[in-house]
Amino acid sequence: MTEPAYRICTRCVMDTTDSAITFDADGVCDHCRTFRDKTLPMWHPDERGRRDLDQLVSLIKADGKGRDFDCMLGISGGIDSSYLTYLAKAELGLRPLVFHVDAGWNSQEAVNNIERLVDVLGLDLYTEVIDWEEMRDLQLAFFKAGVPHIDIPQDHAFFATMYNFAAKHRVKYILTGANYSTECVKNPLEWIYFGTDVRQIRDIHRQFGQRPLNRFPFSNILRHKIYLRYIRRIKVVAPLNYLPYVKEDAMQFLAEKVGWQRYPQKHFESRFTRFYEGYWLPRKFGFDTRKVQFSSLILTGQMTREEALARLQAPGYDEETIAQDFEYVATKLGITVEELQGYMDAPNKTYRDYKSQRHVFRIGAKAMTLLGLESAVKR
Ligand SMILES: [Zn+2]
């Protein structure tokens, strides 16, 4: 079988390392077309958005009367959730329950950023510490499974904690830092599979795990997308989509306001994710998530295509840091560097090699698109 020829979009920097990518006659990829046809028409970061947001904020405040909190949000220490926290409390006057999931991999910058924000804004922080022995076991199972999506244990712990908190504290509104401005292009499914697929997590753990997961937080897609949303009426709101949100300006703003610290790349607030997205994923699988991040910034006018291409020339990681982090990750997971290297060299697998709820996600996504509830579907 011959490899299909390499090709890159003429508008963004997505290319054939995303095997499902398609191009039109002008060489523009389907991510760009989805942005133009689906996202742009429903995105109003202007006066109209501001009016809609103000209305929403009134509803949230009215609903929260007499309660300890009127909404909740999760903070990772990264720019999107940090800026959202500032916006919610200082500018929109909301009373959020702010929580953080400590999965054992916080970077120094993340810890500092969360502390500074909570301090300056006078917020109470709820920290959920994930049982480290279980976390370690699940992460190791994903390494052994050979799949690209080894960040799912962290991802899922975050989601599940969020929904568990919302259900427990009877909070009606969840604010999310998800936004079109920096995330309008999504990671292809073959790069990073759904973090909410409990069936896949359980199957991989059943095959490769060594201890039972008694305390690890789980949330099934059916529970949080249907039960919590439609029966308990919990609503997820993305305030950053109603305002002009420019990543560079937001970082500058928070640095001045609260002493927020920059970190070198999106998601690098977690040391595990830095290792995973910066090194493991591009080196083992050829998937460079910077292409997705830069493409989002290109489409939303925050980066030129030339700048993105120039930055992609260099690896996201220097050799010295790789060596250090390789050892750090191995030691923390309780294995040798050689064992970790062995997982790097083992055959590559995909989410299709394990049980999944893919069909549930596919049907759900179709229904959401038909109902106009979601625009860009991960593919
Ligand atoms: Zn494109």
PDB file of N, CA and C in Angstrom, residues 190 222 260:
ATOM      1  N   GLU A 190      -8.733  10.570  16.143  1.00  0.00           N
ATOM      2  CA  GLU A 190      -7.644   9.585  16.136  1.00  0.00           C
ATOM      3  C   GLU A 190      -6.433  10.091  16.926  1.00  0.00           C
ATOM      4  N   LEU A 222     -23.903   9.191  29.427  1.00  0.00           N
ATOM      5  CA  LEU A 222     -25.370   9.201  29.495  1.00  0.00           C
ATOM      6  C   LEU A 222     -25.839   9.936  30.742  1.00  0.00           C
ATOM      7  N   TRP A 260      -0.197  36.636  37.364  1.00  0.00           N
ATOM      8  CA  TRP A 260      -0.363  35.355  36.690  1.00  0.00           C
ATOM      9  C   TRP A 260       0.905  35.028  35.895  1.00  0.00           C
TER      10      TRP A 260
END
